[in-house]
């Protein structure tokens, strides 16, 4: 057992004083203690790492429905953004019957060539991402903190209230499509298993996911992957350059979707923190007991058993980043967002680097937290900006710079 754990401080290139010796699992040692020394041995380690996250953290999802079994209907597709791009909304049905359909909102440039794209979940409904009366007002449950939300339902006043998080015109200007869907479409963000996608998979009499079965974040990740399938099947979007982006709880979700699904070219985690990019063992910011108490529906019940016992976790979050290897992953933090533990997010990048290097990439190029506003552009990227927990147009410029650097080479 001891063989499998490394002191982070013993990892090769880094400023030792910046990293504490947490005793996180070594991503390159098999569960049976055998070291992974060659790229050819990684798929086996990858498979067992993925299984550990499935069984102990997010819960195992049903197989993703093949795109041929899904149905997409375009609700509208019109010129927008002062003639520079188009705005489309589609409804996507997927098996089994009884599952709630997804609504995907896509802004894209008119280049005549397949464009790279970003897809991410939103917190408040597609109607909040842009002030446009044609976008469907989500009828789903919406958190009461949303502007224009009355009795947990959207009203007309909610249109465009989350537009600052979705700078569609910027993406278009930069040659990218930007797509978003509401996570509450597939599973409302509350501890209720009756109204979301899970119920369609329950056995007779089952009331909640069993231990090790998918919980809330995993269902959202599943929806993101279906949205990815849609983009990959359309001629306007380059199937080899579909990127995932998520902020906060949606950032945890984007990482889990990208870890499972190798079709995605690149993943951006914005301030995903606990259960996302931050090391659980670091012990700063949000702890497992905090997250599992406030959001009991996000992770599999097995994850709750590690509340206050982070040292016993079979995996830590650097291994989630490592599952994305060798594809580019960008971890973004905000200086004042201590709840998401910027240092722990940075350390996860350091600790995932050996896997990326084994697979022939440049890994992670920083040895200490970079200055505010300076983008680390290696295959594992990192950025920390001044300010608080949020995703803004300034953040999107960083995501697009990173994607340009990694995908347009
Ligand atoms: C809470 C939660 C975090 C989460 C965040 C968000 O703060 O504790 O884990 O990332 O909400 O999604 O905004």
CSV table of C-alpha atoms and ligand atoms in Angstrom, one decimal:
chain,number,residue,atom,x,y,z
A,1,UNK,CA,0.0,0.0,0.0
A,2,UNK,CA,2.7,2.5,1.0
A,3,UNK,CA,4.4,2.1,-2.4
A,4,UNK,CA,1.3,3.7,-4.0
A,5,UNK,CA,1.6,7.0,-2.3
A,6,UNK,CA,4.1,9.8,-3.0
A,7,UNK,CA,5.0,12.8,-1.0
A,8,UNK,CA,4.2,15.6,-3.5
A,9,UNK,CA,7.4,17.3,-2.4
A,10,UNK,CA,9.4,14.5,-3.8
A,11,UNK,CA,8.1,15.0,-7.4
A,12,UNK,CA,10.8,16.2,-9.7
A,13,UNK,CA,10.8,19.8,-10.9
A,14,UNK,CA,9.2,22.2,-8.5
A,15,UNK,CA,9.9,24.7,-5.8
A,16,UNK,CA,9.6,22.4,-2.8
A,17,UNK,CA,8.5,25.1,-0.3
A,18,UNK,CA,5.4,25.8,-2.4
A,19,UNK,CA,4.0,22.3,-2.0
A,20,UNK,CA,3.2,20.4,1.2
A,21,UNK,CA,3.8,16.7,1.6
A,22,UNK,CA,0.2,15.5,1.5
A,23,UNK,CA,0.8,11.9,0.7
A,24,UNK,CA,-1.4,11.9,-2.4
A,25,UNK,CA,-1.7,8.7,-4.4
A,26,UNK,CA,1.0,8.3,-7.1
A,27,UNK,CA,-0.9,8.5,-10.4
A,28,UNK,CA,1.8,6.3,-12.0
A,29,UNK,CA,1.7,3.4,-9.6
A,30,UNK,CA,-0.8,0.6,-10.2
A,31,UNK,CA,-3.1,-0.4,-7.3
A,32,UNK,CA,-1.0,-3.6,-7.0
A,33,UNK,CA,2.1,-1.5,-6.4
A,34,UNK,CA,3.6,-1.9,-9.9
A,35,UNK,CA,5.1,1.3,-11.3
A,36,UNK,CA,3.9,2.6,-14.7
A,37,UNK,CA,7.1,3.4,-16.5
A,38,UNK,CA,6.0,3.5,-20.2
A,39,UNK,CA,3.2,5.1,-22.1
A,40,UNK,CA,2.0,1.7,-23.2
A,41,UNK,CA,1.3,0.8,-19.5
A,42,UNK,CA,-0.8,3.9,-19.0
A,43,UNK,CA,-4.2,2.6,-20.5
A,44,UNK,CA,-4.3,0.0,-17.7
A,45,UNK,CA,-3.6,2.5,-15.0
A,46,UNK,CA,-6.0,4.9,-16.6
A,47,UNK,CA,-8.8,2.3,-16.6
A,48,UNK,CA,-8.3,1.5,-12.9
A,49,UNK,CA,-8.1,5.2,-12.0
A,50,UNK,CA,-11.3,5.9,-13.9
A,51,UNK,CA,-13.0,2.9,-12.1
A,52,UNK,CA,-11.9,4.4,-8.7
A,53,UNK,CA,-13.5,7.7,-9.5
A,54,UNK,CA,-16.6,6.0,-10.7
A,55,UNK,CA,-17.0,3.8,-7.7
A,56,UNK,CA,-15.9,6.1,-5.0
A,57,UNK,CA,-16.4,9.7,-6.1
A,58,UNK,CA,-19.0,10.6,-8.8
A,59,UNK,CA,-20.7,7.2,-9.2
A,60,UNK,CA,-20.9,5.1,-12.4
A,61,UNK,CA,-23.0,6.4,-15.2
A,62,UNK,CA,-25.0,4.3,-17.6
A,63,UNK,CA,-23.4,3.9,-21.0
A,64,UNK,CA,-23.8,7.0,-23.1
A,65,UNK,CA,-26.5,6.6,-25.8
A,66,UNK,CA,-24.9,6.4,-29.2
A,67,UNK,CA,-25.7,9.5,-31.2
A,68,UNK,CA,-27.7,7.5,-33.8
A,69,UNK,CA,-30.2,6.8,-31.0
A,70,UNK,CA,-30.7,10.4,-30.1
A,71,UNK,CA,-32.8,12.9,-32.0
A,72,UNK,CA,-32.1,16.6,-32.4
A,73,UNK,CA,-34.7,19.2,-33.7
A,74,UNK,CA,-33.6,22.7,-34.5
A,75,UNK,CA,-36.0,25.2,-32.8
A,76,UNK,CA,-34.5,28.2,-34.6
A,77,UNK,CA,-31.2,29.1,-36.3
A,78,UNK,CA,-30.9,32.8,-37.2
A,79,UNK,CA,-28.5,35.5,-38.0
A,80,UNK,CA,-27.4,37.3,-34.9
A,81,UNK,CA,-24.5,39.3,-33.4
A,82,UNK,CA,-24.7,42.2,-35.8
A,83,UNK,CA,-24.5,39.8,-38.7
A,84,UNK,CA,-21.2,38.3,-37.6
A,85,UNK,CA,-22.6,35.0,-36.4
A,86,UNK,CA,-25.7,32.8,-35.9
A,87,UNK,CA,-27.7,31.7,-32.9
A,88,UNK,CA,-29.3,28.3,-32.8
A,89,UNK,CA,-31.3,26.4,-30.2
A,90,UNK,CA,-31.9,22.7,-30.5
A,91,UNK,CA,-33.9,20.2,-28.5
A,92,UNK,CA,-32.2,16.8,-28.0
A,93,UNK,CA,-34.1,13.7,-27.1
A,94,UNK,CA,-32.2,10.6,-26.0
A,95,UNK,CA,-33.1,7.1,-24.8
A,96,UNK,CA,-34.5,5.6,-22.7
A,97,UNK,CA,-38.0,7.1,-22.9
A,98,UNK,CA,-38.9,9.1,-19.9
A,99,UNK,CA,-35.7,11.0,-19.9
A,100,UNK,CA,-36.0,14.8,-19.9
A,101,UNK,CA,-34.8,16.4,-23.2
A,102,UNK,CA,-31.9,18.8,-23.4
A,103,UNK,CA,-32.0,22.3,-24.9
A,104,UNK,CA,-28.7,23.4,-26.4
A,105,UNK,CA,-28.1,27.0,-27.3
A,106,UNK,CA,-25.2,27.6,-29.7
A,107,UNK,CA,-23.7,30.8,-31.0
A,108,UNK,CA,-21.3,30.3,-33.9
A,109,UNK,CA,-19.4,32.3,-36.5
A,110,UNK,CA,-20.3,32.2,-40.2
A,111,UNK,CA,-17.0,31.0,-41.6
A,112,UNK,CA,-18.2,28.3,-43.9
A,113,UNK,CA,-15.6,25.9,-42.4
A,114,UNK,CA,-16.0,23.6,-39.4
A,115,UNK,CA,-15.1,25.7,-36.3
A,116,UNK,CA,-13.7,24.8,-32.9
A,117,UNK,CA,-16.3,25.0,-30.2
A,118,UNK,CA,-16.7,25.2,-26.4
A,119,UNK,CA,-19.7,23.6,-24.6
A,120,UNK,CA,-20.5,24.2,-21.0
A,121,UNK,CA,-23.4,23.9,-18.5
A,122,UNK,CA,-25.1,27.0,-17.2
A,123,UNK,CA,-26.7,27.6,-13.8
A,124,UNK,CA,-29.9,29.4,-14.6
A,125,UNK,CA,-31.3,28.3,-18.0
A,126,UNK,CA,-30.4,29.1,-21.6
A,127,UNK,CA,-32.8,32.1,-21.4
A,128,UNK,CA,-30.5,33.7,-18.8
A,129,UNK,CA,-27.4,33.3,-21.0
A,130,UNK,CA,-28.7,35.8,-23.6
A,131,UNK,CA,-31.4,38.4,-23.8
A,132,UNK,CA,-33.3,37.0,-26.8
A,133,UNK,CA,-37.0,36.5,-26.7
A,134,UNK,CA,-36.8,33.4,-29.0
A,135,UNK,CA,-34.7,31.4,-26.6
A,136,UNK,CA,-37.0,29.0,-24.7
A,137,UNK,CA,-37.7,30.0,-21.1
A,138,UNK,CA,-36.8,26.9,-19.2
A,139,UNK,CA,-39.8,25.4,-17.4
A,140,UNK,CA,-37.4,23.5,-15.1
A,141,UNK,CA,-36.7,24.1,-11.4
A,142,UNK,CA,-34.2,27.0,-11.0
A,143,UNK,CA,-32.5,28.2,-7.8
A,144,UNK,CA,-34.3,31.0,-6.2
A,145,UNK,CA,-31.1,33.2,-6.1
A,146,UNK,CA,-31.6,33.7,-9.9
A,147,UNK,CA,-32.7,37.1,-11.0
A,148,UNK,CA,-36.3,37.0,-12.3
A,149,UNK,CA,-36.9,33.6,-10.7
A,150,UNK,CA,-40.2,33.4,-8.9
A,151,UNK,CA,-41.1,30.2,-6.9
A,152,UNK,CA,-38.2,28.5,-8.5
A,153,UNK,CA,-39.5,29.1,-12.0
A,154,UNK,CA,-38.1,31.5,-14.6
A,155,UNK,CA,-40.1,34.6,-15.7
A,156,UNK,CA,-39.5,36.9,-18.6
A,157,UNK,CA,-37.5,39.1,-16.3
A,158,UNK,CA,-34.8,36.3,-16.1
A,159,UNK,CA,-33.8,36.8,-19.8
A,160,UNK,CA,-30.2,37.7,-20.2
A,161,UNK,CA,-29.5,37.9,-16.4
A,162,UNK,CA,-26.5,35.6,-16.7
A,163,UNK,CA,-25.2,37.0,-20.0
A,164,UNK,CA,-21.9,38.1,-18.3
A,165,UNK,CA,-20.9,34.5,-18.0
A,166,UNK,CA,-21.6,33.8,-21.7
A,167,UNK,CA,-19.8,36.3,-24.0
A,168,UNK,CA,-21.0,34.8,-27.2
A,169,UNK,CA,-19.9,37.7,-29.4
A,170,UNK,CA,-16.4,37.4,-28.1
A,171,UNK,CA,-16.2,33.7,-29.0
A,172,UNK,CA,-17.6,34.4,-32.5
A,173,UNK,CA,-15.0,37.2,-33.0
A,174,UNK,CA,-12.3,34.7,-32.0
A,175,UNK,CA,-13.6,32.1,-34.5
A,176,UNK,CA,-15.2,29.7,-32.0
A,177,UNK,CA,-18.7,28.4,-31.4
A,178,UNK,CA,-20.0,28.7,-27.8
A,179,UNK,CA,-22.7,26.3,-26.7
A,180,UNK,CA,-24.5,26.0,-23.4
A,181,UNK,CA,-27.2,23.9,-21.8
A,182,UNK,CA,-28.9,24.2,-18.4
A,183,UNK,CA,-27.8,21.5,-15.9
A,184,UNK,CA,-31.3,21.6,-14.4
A,185,UNK,CA,-32.8,20.3,-17.6
A,186,UNK,CA,-31.3,16.9,-16.9
A,187,UNK,CA,-31.3,17.0,-13.1
A,188,UNK,CA,-32.4,20.0,-11.0
A,189,UNK,CA,-29.7,20.9,-8.5
A,190,UNK,CA,-31.4,19.7,-5.3
A,191,UNK,CA,-31.5,16.5,-3.4
A,192,UNK,CA,-34.6,15.0,-5.1
A,193,UNK,CA,-34.2,11.9,-7.2
A,194,UNK,CA,-37.8,12.0,-8.7
A,195,UNK,CA,-37.5,14.8,-11.2
A,196,UNK,CA,-34.2,14.2,-13.0
A,197,UNK,CA,-32.7,11.6,-15.4
A,198,UNK,CA,-31.8,9.1,-12.6
A,199,UNK,CA,-35.4,7.9,-12.2
A,200,UNK,CA,-35.5,6.6,-15.8
A,201,UNK,CA,-32.8,4.2,-14.8
A,202,UNK,CA,-34.1,3.0,-11.4
A,203,UNK,CA,-35.0,-0.6,-10.9
A,204,UNK,CA,-38.6,-1.2,-9.8
A,205,UNK,CA,-39.1,0.4,-6.4
A,206,UNK,CA,-35.7,2.1,-6.4
A,207,UNK,CA,-35.9,5.6,-4.9
A,208,UNK,CA,-32.3,6.9,-5.1
A,209,UNK,CA,-29.0,5.9,-6.7
A,210,UNK,CA,-27.3,3.0,-5.0
A,211,UNK,CA,-23.8,3.2,-3.5
A,212,UNK,CA,-21.4,3.7,-6.5
A,213,UNK,CA,-24.2,4.6,-8.9
A,214,UNK,CA,-24.2,8.0,-10.6
A,215,UNK,CA,-25.3,11.0,-8.6
A,216,UNK,CA,-25.9,14.6,-9.6
A,217,UNK,CA,-22.6,15.7,-11.1
A,218,UNK,CA,-22.3,12.5,-13.1
A,219,UNK,CA,-25.7,13.1,-14.6
A,220,UNK,CA,-24.8,16.6,-15.6
A,221,UNK,CA,-21.5,15.2,-17.1
A,222,UNK,CA,-23.6,12.7,-19.1
A,223,UNK,CA,-25.8,15.6,-20.5
A,224,UNK,CA,-22.6,17.5,-21.5
A,225,UNK,CA,-21.4,14.5,-23.3
A,226,UNK,CA,-24.6,14.2,-25.2
A,227,UNK,CA,-24.4,17.8,-26.2
A,228,UNK,CA,-20.8,17.1,-27.3
A,229,UNK,CA,-22.2,14.2,-29.5
A,230,UNK,CA,-24.5,16.7,-31.1
A,231,UNK,CA,-21.8,19.2,-31.9
A,232,UNK,CA,-19.5,16.4,-33.3
A,233,UNK,CA,-22.3,15.3,-35.6
A,234,UNK,CA,-22.9,18.7,-37.2
A,235,UNK,CA,-21.0,20.0,-40.2
A,236,UNK,CA,-20.6,23.5,-38.7
A,237,UNK,CA,-18.4,22.3,-35.9
A,238,UNK,CA,-15.0,20.6,-36.0
A,239,UNK,CA,-15.5,17.2,-34.3
A,240,UNK,CA,-11.9,17.0,-33.3
A,241,UNK,CA,-11.9,20.4,-31.6
A,242,UNK,CA,-14.9,20.3,-29.2
A,243,UNK,CA,-13.8,21.7,-25.9
A,244,UNK,CA,-15.5,21.6,-22.5
A,245,UNK,CA,-15.7,24.5,-20.1
A,246,UNK,CA,-17.3,24.7,-16.7
A,247,UNK,CA,-17.3,27.1,-13.8
A,248,UNK,CA,-17.4,25.9,-10.2
A,249,UNK,CA,-19.9,23.0,-9.8
A,250,UNK,CA,-20.1,22.9,-13.6
A,251,UNK,CA,-16.3,22.9,-13.7
A,252,UNK,CA,-16.2,19.8,-11.5
A,253,UNK,CA,-18.6,18.4,-14.0
A,254,UNK,CA,-16.6,19.4,-17.1
A,255,UNK,CA,-13.5,17.7,-15.7
A,256,UNK,CA,-15.5,14.5,-15.0
A,257,UNK,CA,-17.0,14.6,-18.5
A,258,UNK,CA,-13.6,15.1,-20.1
A,259,UNK,CA,-12.0,12.5,-18.0
A,260,UNK,CA,-14.4,9.8,-19.1
A,261,UNK,CA,-14.9,10.9,-22.7
A,262,UNK,CA,-11.8,11.1,-24.9
A,263,UNK,CA,-13.6,12.6,-27.8
A,264,UNK,CA,-13.3,16.1,-26.2
A,265,UNK,CA,-10.2,17.9,-27.3
A,266,UNK,CA,-9.6,20.1,-24.3
A,267,UNK,CA,-11.1,20.9,-20.9
A,268,UNK,CA,-11.3,24.2,-19.0
A,269,UNK,CA,-12.0,24.1,-15.3
A,270,UNK,CA,-12.8,27.5,-13.8
A,271,UNK,CA,-12.6,27.7,-10.1
A,272,UNK,CA,-13.9,24.1,-9.7
A,273,UNK,CA,-12.4,23.6,-6.3
A,274,UNK,CA,-13.4,20.7,-4.0
A,275,UNK,CA,-14.4,17.6,-6.0
A,276,UNK,CA,-13.0,19.4,-9.1
A,277,UNK,CA,-9.4,20.5,-9.7
A,278,UNK,CA,-8.4,21.1,-6.0
A,279,UNK,CA,-6.6,18.4,-4.1
A,280,UNK,CA,-8.9,17.0,-1.4
A,281,UNK,CA,-5.9,16.2,0.9
A,282,UNK,CA,-4.7,19.8,0.9
A,283,UNK,CA,-7.1,20.6,3.7
A,284,UNK,CA,-7.7,24.3,2.7
A,285,UNK,CA,-11.0,25.8,1.6
A,286,UNK,CA,-14.0,23.6,1.1
A,287,UNK,CA,-13.7,20.2,2.7
A,288,UNK,CA,-15.5,16.9,1.9
A,289,UNK,CA,-17.7,17.3,5.0
A,290,UNK,CA,-18.7,20.8,3.8
A,291,UNK,CA,-19.6,19.8,0.2
A,292,UNK,CA,-21.3,16.5,1.1
A,293,UNK,CA,-23.4,18.1,3.7
A,294,UNK,CA,-24.6,21.1,1.7
A,295,UNK,CA,-24.9,19.2,-1.6
A,296,UNK,CA,-25.6,15.6,-0.6
A,297,UNK,CA,-26.8,14.8,-4.2
A,298,UNK,CA,-23.6,15.7,-6.1
A,299,UNK,CA,-21.4,12.7,-5.4
A,300,UNK,CA,-22.0,9.0,-4.8
A,301,UNK,CA,-22.9,8.2,-1.2
A,302,UNK,CA,-19.6,6.3,-0.9
A,303,UNK,CA,-17.7,9.6,-1.2
A,304,UNK,CA,-19.5,10.8,2.0
A,305,UNK,CA,-17.7,8.1,3.9
A,306,UNK,CA,-14.5,10.1,3.5
A,307,UNK,CA,-15.8,13.2,5.2
A,308,UNK,CA,-13.0,14.2,7.6
A,309,UNK,CA,-11.0,11.2,6.3
A,310,UNK,CA,-9.5,12.7,3.1
A,311,UNK,CA,-6.2,10.9,3.7
A,312,UNK,CA,-8.1,7.6,3.1
A,313,UNK,CA,-9.5,8.5,-0.3
A,314,UNK,CA,-8.4,6.0,-2.9
A,315,UNK,CA,-7.7,8.8,-5.4
A,316,UNK,CA,-7.1,12.5,-5.2
A,317,UNK,CA,-8.1,15.2,-7.7
A,318,UNK,CA,-4.7,15.4,-9.6
A,319,UNK,CA,-5.7,12.0,-10.9
A,320,UNK,CA,-8.8,13.5,-12.4
A,321,UNK,CA,-6.6,15.9,-14.4
A,322,UNK,CA,-4.4,12.9,-15.3
A,323,UNK,CA,-7.3,11.1,-16.8
A,324,UNK,CA,-7.6,13.9,-19.4
A,325,UNK,CA,-4.0,13.3,-20.5
A,326,UNK,CA,-2.5,13.8,-23.0
A,327,UNK,CA,-5.3,16.3,-24.0
A,328,UNK,CA,-4.9,19.9,-22.9
A,329,UNK,CA,-6.5,20.9,-19.6
A,330,UNK,CA,-6.6,24.4,-18.3
A,331,UNK,CA,-7.1,25.1,-14.6
A,332,UNK,CA,-8.2,28.6,-13.7
A,333,UNK,CA,-8.4,30.1,-10.2
A,334,UNK,CA,-9.3,33.5,-8.7
A,335,UNK,CA,-7.1,35.0,-6.0
A,336,UNK,CA,-10.0,35.7,-3.5
A,337,UNK,CA,-11.7,32.4,-4.2
A,338,UNK,CA,-10.2,30.7,-1.2
A,339,UNK,CA,-13.2,28.3,-0.9
A,340,UNK,CA,-12.0,26.7,-4.2
A,341,UNK,CA,-8.4,26.6,-2.9
A,342,UNK,CA,-6.3,28.1,-5.7
A,343,UNK,CA,-3.1,26.6,-4.2
A,344,UNK,CA,-4.7,23.2,-4.1
A,345,UNK,CA,-5.8,23.6,-7.8
A,346,UNK,CA,-2.2,24.6,-8.8
A,347,UNK,CA,-0.7,21.6,-6.8
A,348,UNK,CA,-3.0,19.2,-8.6
A,349,UNK,CA,-1.5,20.5,-11.9
A,350,UNK,CA,2.0,19.8,-10.6
A,351,UNK,CA,1.0,16.4,-9.5
A,352,UNK,CA,-0.7,15.4,-12.8
A,353,UNK,CA,2.3,16.5,-14.8
A,354,UNK,CA,4.2,13.2,-14.6
A,355,UNK,CA,1.4,11.4,-16.5
A,356,UNK,CA,1.3,14.1,-19.2
A,357,UNK,CA,5.1,13.8,-19.5
A,358,UNK,CA,5.0,10.0,-19.7
A,359,UNK,CA,2.6,10.4,-22.6
A,360,UNK,CA,5.0,12.7,-24.5
A,361,UNK,CA,3.7,16.2,-23.8
A,362,UNK,CA,5.4,19.0,-22.0
A,363,UNK,CA,3.3,18.4,-18.9
A,364,UNK,CA,3.0,21.4,-16.6
A,365,UNK,CA,5.4,24.2,-17.0
A,366,UNK,CA,5.2,26.0,-13.7
A,367,UNK,CA,7.0,25.3,-10.5
A,368,UNK,CA,5.4,27.9,-8.3
A,369,UNK,CA,2.1,29.9,-8.5
A,370,UNK,CA,2.5,32.2,-11.5
A,371,UNK,CA,2.0,35.9,-11.1
A,372,UNK,CA,-1.7,37.1,-11.3
A,373,UNK,CA,-2.9,37.3,-14.9
A,374,UNK,CA,0.0,35.2,-16.4
A,375,UNK,CA,-1.2,32.2,-18.4
A,376,UNK,CA,0.9,29.0,-18.2
A,377,UNK,CA,0.5,27.6,-21.7
A,378,UNK,CA,1.8,24.1,-21.4
A,379,UNK,CA,-0.5,21.1,-22.0
A,380,UNK,CA,-1.6,21.4,-18.5
A,381,UNK,CA,-2.3,25.1,-18.3
A,382,UNK,CA,-2.9,27.3,-15.3
A,383,UNK,CA,-4.1,30.8,-14.7
A,384,UNK,CA,-4.9,32.8,-11.6
A,385,UNK,CA,-6.5,36.3,-11.7
A,386,UNK,CA,-7.3,38.8,-9.1
A,387,UNK,CA,-10.9,38.9,-7.8
A,388,UNK,CA,-13.7,36.7,-6.7
A,389,UNK,CA,-15.6,33.5,-7.7
A,390,UNK,CA,-17.2,34.1,-11.1
A,391,UNK,CA,-16.7,33.5,-14.8
A,392,UNK,CA,-16.4,36.6,-16.9
A,393,UNK,CA,-15.5,37.7,-20.4
A,394,UNK,CA,-12.0,38.3,-19.2
A,395,UNK,CA,-11.8,34.7,-18.1
A,396,UNK,CA,-13.1,33.6,-21.5
A,397,UNK,CA,-10.3,35.5,-23.2
A,398,UNK,CA,-7.9,33.3,-21.2
A,399,UNK,CA,-9.7,30.1,-22.2
A,400,UNK,CA,-9.7,31.2,-25.9
A,401,UNK,CA,-6.0,32.1,-25.7
A,402,UNK,CA,-5.2,28.7,-24.2
A,403,UNK,CA,-7.3,26.9,-26.9
A,404,UNK,CA,-5.6,28.9,-29.6
A,405,UNK,CA,-2.2,28.0,-28.2
A,406,UNK,CA,-3.0,24.3,-27.8
A,407,UNK,CA,-5.5,23.5,-30.7
A,408,UNK,CA,-4.6,25.9,-33.5
A,409,UNK,CA,-0.8,25.0,-33.6
B,1,LIG,C1,-20.6,26.2,-3.5
B,1,LIG,C2,-19.9,24.9,-3.3
B,1,LIG,C3,-18.8,24.7,-4.3
B,1,LIG,C4,-19.3,25.0,-5.7
B,1,LIG,C5,-19.9,26.4,-5.8
B,1,LIG,C6,-20.5,26.8,-7.1
B,1,LIG,O1,-19.8,27.2,-3.0
B,1,LIG,O2,-19.5,24.8,-2.0
B,1,LIG,O3,-18.3,23.4,-4.2
B,1,LIG,O4,-18.2,24.9,-6.6
B,1,LIG,O5,-21.0,26.4,-4.8
B,1,LIG,O6,-20.9,25.9,-7.9
B,1,LIG,O7,-20.7,27.9,-7.3
